[in-house]
Short mmCIF file of C-alpha atoms in Angstrom, two decimals:
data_model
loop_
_atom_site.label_atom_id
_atom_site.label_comp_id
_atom_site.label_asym_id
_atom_site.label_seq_id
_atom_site.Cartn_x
_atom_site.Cartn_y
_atom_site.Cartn_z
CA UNK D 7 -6.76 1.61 -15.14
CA UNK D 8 -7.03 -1.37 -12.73
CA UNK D 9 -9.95 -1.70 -10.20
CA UNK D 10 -9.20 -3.65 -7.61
CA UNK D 11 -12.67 -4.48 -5.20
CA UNK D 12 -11.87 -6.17 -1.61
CA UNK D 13 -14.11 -8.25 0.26
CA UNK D 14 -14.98 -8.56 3.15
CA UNK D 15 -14.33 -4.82 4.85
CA UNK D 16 -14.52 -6.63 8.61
CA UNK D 17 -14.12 -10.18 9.74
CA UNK D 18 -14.12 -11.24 12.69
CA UNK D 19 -12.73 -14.86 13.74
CA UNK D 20 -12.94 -17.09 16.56
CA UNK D 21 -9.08 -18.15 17.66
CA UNK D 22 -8.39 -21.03 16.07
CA UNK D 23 -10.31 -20.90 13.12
CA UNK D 24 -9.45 -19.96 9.25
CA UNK D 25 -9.79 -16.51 7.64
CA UNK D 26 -10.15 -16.03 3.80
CA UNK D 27 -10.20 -12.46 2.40
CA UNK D 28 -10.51 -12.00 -1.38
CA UNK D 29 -10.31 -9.61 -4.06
CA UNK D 30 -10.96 -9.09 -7.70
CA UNK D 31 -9.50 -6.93 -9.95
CA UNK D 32 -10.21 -6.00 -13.27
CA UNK D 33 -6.78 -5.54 -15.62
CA UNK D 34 -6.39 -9.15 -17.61
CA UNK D 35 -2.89 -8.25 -17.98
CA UNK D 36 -1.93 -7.64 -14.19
CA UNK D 37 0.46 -10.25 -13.08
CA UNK D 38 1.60 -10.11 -9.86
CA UNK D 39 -0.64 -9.85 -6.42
CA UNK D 40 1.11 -9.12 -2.94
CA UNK D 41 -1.11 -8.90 0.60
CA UNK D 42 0.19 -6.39 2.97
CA UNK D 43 -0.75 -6.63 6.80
CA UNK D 44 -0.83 -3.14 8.37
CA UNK D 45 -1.03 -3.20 12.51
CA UNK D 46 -2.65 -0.60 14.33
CA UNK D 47 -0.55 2.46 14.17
CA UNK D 48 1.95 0.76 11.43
CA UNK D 49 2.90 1.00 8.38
CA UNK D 50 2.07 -1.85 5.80
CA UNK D 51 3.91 -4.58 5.45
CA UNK D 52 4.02 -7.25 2.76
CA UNK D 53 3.27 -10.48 4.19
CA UNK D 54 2.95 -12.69 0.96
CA UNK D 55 3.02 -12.20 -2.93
CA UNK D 56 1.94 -14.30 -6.15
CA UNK D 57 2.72 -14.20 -9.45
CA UNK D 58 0.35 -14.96 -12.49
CA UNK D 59 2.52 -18.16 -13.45
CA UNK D 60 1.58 -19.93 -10.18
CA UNK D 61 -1.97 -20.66 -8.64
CA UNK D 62 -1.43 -21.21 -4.92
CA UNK D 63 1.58 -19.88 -2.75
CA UNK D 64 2.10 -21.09 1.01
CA UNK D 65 3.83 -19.78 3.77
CA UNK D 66 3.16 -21.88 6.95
CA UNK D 67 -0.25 -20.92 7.77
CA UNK D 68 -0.69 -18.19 5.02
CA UNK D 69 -1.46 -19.04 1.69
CA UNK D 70 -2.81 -17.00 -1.67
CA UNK D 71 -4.39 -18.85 -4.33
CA UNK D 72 -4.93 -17.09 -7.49
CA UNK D 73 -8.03 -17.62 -10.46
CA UNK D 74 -6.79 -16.10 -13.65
CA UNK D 75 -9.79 -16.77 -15.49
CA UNK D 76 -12.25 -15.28 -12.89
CA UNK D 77 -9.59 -12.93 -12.16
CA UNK D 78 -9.50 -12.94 -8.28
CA UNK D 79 -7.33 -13.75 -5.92
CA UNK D 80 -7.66 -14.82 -1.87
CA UNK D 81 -5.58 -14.33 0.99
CA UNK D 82 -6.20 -17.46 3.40
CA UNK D 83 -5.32 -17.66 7.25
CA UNK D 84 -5.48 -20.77 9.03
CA UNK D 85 -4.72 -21.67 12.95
CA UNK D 86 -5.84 -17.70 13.52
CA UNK D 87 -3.83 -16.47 16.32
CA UNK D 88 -4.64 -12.84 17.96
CA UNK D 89 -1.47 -11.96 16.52
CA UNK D 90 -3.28 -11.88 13.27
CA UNK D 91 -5.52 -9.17 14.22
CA UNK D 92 -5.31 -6.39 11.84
CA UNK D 93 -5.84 -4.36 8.54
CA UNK D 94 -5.22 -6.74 5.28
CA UNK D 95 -4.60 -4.88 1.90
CA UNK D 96 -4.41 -6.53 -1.69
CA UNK D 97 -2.68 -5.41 -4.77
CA UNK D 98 -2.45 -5.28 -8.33
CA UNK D 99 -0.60 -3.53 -10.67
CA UNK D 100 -2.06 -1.41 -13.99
CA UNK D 101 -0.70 -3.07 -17.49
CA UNK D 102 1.17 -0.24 -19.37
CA UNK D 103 2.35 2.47 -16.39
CA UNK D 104 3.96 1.79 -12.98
CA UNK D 105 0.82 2.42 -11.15
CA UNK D 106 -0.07 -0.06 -8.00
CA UNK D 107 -3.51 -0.30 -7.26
CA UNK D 108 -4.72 -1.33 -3.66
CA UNK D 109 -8.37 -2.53 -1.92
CA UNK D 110 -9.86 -0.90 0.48
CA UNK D 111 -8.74 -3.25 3.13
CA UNK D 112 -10.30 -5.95 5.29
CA UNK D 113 -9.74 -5.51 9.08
CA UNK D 114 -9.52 -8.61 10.71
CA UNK D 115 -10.28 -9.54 14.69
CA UNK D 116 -9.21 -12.13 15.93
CA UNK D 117 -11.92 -13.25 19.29
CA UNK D 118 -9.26 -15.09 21.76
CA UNK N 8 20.21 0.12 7.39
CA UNK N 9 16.95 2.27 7.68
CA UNK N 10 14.97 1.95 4.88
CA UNK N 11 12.43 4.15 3.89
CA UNK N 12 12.39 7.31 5.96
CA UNK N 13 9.39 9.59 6.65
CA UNK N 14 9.79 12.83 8.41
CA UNK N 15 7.72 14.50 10.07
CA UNK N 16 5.83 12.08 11.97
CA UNK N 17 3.07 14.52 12.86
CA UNK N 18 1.73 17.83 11.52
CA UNK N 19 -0.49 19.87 12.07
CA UNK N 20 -1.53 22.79 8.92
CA UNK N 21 -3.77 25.32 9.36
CA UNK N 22 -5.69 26.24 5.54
CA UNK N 23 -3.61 27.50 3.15
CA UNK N 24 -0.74 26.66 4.42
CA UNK N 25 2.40 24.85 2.60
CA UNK N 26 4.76 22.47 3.38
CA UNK N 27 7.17 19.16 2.10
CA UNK N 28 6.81 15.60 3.95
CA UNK N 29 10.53 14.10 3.18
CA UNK N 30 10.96 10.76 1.92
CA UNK N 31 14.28 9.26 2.17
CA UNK N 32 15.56 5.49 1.38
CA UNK N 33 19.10 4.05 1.40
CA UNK N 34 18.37 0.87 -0.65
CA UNK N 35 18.89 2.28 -4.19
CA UNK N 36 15.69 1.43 -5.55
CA UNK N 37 14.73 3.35 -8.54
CA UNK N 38 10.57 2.99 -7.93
CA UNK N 39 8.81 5.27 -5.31
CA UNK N 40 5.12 6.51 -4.63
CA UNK N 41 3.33 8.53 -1.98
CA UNK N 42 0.30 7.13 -1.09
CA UNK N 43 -2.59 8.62 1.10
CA UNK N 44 -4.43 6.38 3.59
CA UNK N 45 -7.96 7.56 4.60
CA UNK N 46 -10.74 5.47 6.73
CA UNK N 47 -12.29 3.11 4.15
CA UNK N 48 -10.66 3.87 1.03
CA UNK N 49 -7.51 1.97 1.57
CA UNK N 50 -4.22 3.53 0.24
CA UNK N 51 -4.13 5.60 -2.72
CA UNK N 52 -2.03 6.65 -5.28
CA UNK N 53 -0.92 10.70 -5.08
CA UNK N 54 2.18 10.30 -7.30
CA UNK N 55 5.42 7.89 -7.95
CA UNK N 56 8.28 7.91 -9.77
CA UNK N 57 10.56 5.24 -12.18
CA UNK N 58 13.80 7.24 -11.40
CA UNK N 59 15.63 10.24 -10.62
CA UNK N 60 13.99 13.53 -12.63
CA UNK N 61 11.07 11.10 -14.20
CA UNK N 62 7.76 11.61 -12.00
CA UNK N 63 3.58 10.87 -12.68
CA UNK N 64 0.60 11.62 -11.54
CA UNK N 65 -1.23 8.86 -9.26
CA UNK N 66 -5.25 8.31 -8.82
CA UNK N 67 -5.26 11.71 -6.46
CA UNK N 68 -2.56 14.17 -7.56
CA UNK N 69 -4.53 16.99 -7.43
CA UNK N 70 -3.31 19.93 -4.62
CA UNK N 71 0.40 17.78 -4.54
CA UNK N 72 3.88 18.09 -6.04
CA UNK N 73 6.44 16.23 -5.91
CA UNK N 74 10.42 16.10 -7.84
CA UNK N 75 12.87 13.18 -7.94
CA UNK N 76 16.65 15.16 -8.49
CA UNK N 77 18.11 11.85 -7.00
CA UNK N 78 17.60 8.10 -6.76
CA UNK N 79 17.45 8.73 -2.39
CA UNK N 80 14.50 11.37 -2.01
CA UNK N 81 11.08 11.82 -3.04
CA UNK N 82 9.49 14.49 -1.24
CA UNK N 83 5.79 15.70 -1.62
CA UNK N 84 4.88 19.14 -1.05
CA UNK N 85 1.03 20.44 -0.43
CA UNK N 86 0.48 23.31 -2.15
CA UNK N 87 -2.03 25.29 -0.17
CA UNK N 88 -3.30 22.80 2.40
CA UNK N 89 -6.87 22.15 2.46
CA UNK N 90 -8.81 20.32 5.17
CA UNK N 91 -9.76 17.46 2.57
CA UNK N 92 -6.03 16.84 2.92
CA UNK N 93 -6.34 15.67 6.40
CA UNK N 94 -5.21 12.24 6.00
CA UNK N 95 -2.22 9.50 6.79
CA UNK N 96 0.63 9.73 4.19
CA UNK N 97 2.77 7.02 3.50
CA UNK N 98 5.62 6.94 0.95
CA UNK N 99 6.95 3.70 -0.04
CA UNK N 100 9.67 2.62 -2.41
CA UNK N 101 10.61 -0.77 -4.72
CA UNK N 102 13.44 -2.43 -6.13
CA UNK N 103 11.72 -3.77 -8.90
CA UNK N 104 8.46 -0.98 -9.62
CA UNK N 105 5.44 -1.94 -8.53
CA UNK N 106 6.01 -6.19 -9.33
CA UNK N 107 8.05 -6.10 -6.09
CA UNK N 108 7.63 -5.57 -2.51
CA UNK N 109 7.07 -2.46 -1.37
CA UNK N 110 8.79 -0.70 1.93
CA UNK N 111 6.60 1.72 3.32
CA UNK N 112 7.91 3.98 5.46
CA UNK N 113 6.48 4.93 9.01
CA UNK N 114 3.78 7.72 7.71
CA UNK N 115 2.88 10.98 8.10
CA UNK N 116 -0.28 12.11 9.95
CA UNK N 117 -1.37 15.41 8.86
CA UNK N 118 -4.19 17.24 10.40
CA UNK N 119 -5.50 20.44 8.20
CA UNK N 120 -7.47 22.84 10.34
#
């Protein structure tokens, strides 16, 4: 089945700056990647998605770029705003059943 | 519209006890899951489903049931609950299985004393 490893498990970020949080996984044949925010008390919440036939998505100042080869993908924050301040989750799916495999999440602080 | 409901909100078992979280969702999507969300392990698989009456096991099935007799509900039921099943619950559902987005609905936190 996929494994799907998350790095970093805490980050913390000075307002302002940029926040990258990346993950590998380990199933050649997975092909589509979504991020999901989750805010304190929340439930998850997809935020932005990728699919293997593209290596960078942007959504103002979110972005995921995606290495095939190396087979890891990165969620990247820019402009950090304390808004941002919460638990980031990565995806994969498993090649051959419907199962979606998640990290272990990164919580992000944003310091105003 | 609602989206994906979740009732209840919170529960609390005592050992050995049973009971069914509900899982409800009024955008006709065929895919749904039940995840469980525990401190540092992220959200993990219990058990989905593809469509009504067609259900499989997830990465942590084990002490959980669950049926699909229509496209709208999904619930879970714990067996005999056990305190390792002290956790947040969160069932989600998709349009398009798991290569779409996934709506979550508002979880379940069940303490097991």
């Amino acid at each position: 089945g996929e494994n799907v490893e998350q790095h970093p498990s805490t980050l913390s970020v000075q307002e302002g700056d940029s926040a990258v949080i990346k993950c590998t996984y380990s199933d050649s044949a997975s092909n589509y990647f979504p991020w999901y925010k989750q805010e304190l008390g929340k439930r998850p919440q997809l935020i932005i998605d990728i699919r293997s036939n593209v290596g960078e998505k942007k959504d103002q100042r979110i972005a995921v770029t995606l290495n095939k080869t190396a087979k890891h993908f990165s969620l990247h924050i820019t402009e950090t705003q304390p808004e941002d301040s919460a638990v980031y989750f990565c995806a994969a799916p498993n090649f051959g059943n419907e199962k979606l495999t998640f990290g272990t999440g990164t919580r992000l602080t944003i310091i105003p | 519209n609602a989206g994906v409901t979740q009732t209840p909100k919170f529960q609390v078992l005592k050992t050995g006890q049973s009971m069914t979280l509900q899982c409800a969702q009024d955008m006709n999507h065929e895919y749904m899951s039940w995840y469980r969300q525990d401190p540092g392990m992220g959200l993990r698989l219990i058990h989905y489903s593809v469509g009504a009456g067609i259900t499989d096991q997830g990465e942590v099935p084990n002490g959980y049931n669950v049926s699909r007799s229509t496209t709208e509900d999904f619930p879970l039921r714990l067996l005999s609950a056990a305190p390792s099943q002290t956790s947040v619950y969160f069932c989600a559902s998709s349009s398009g299985y798991t290569r779409t987005e996934a709506f979550f609905g508002q979880g379940t936190r069940l303490t097991v004393v």
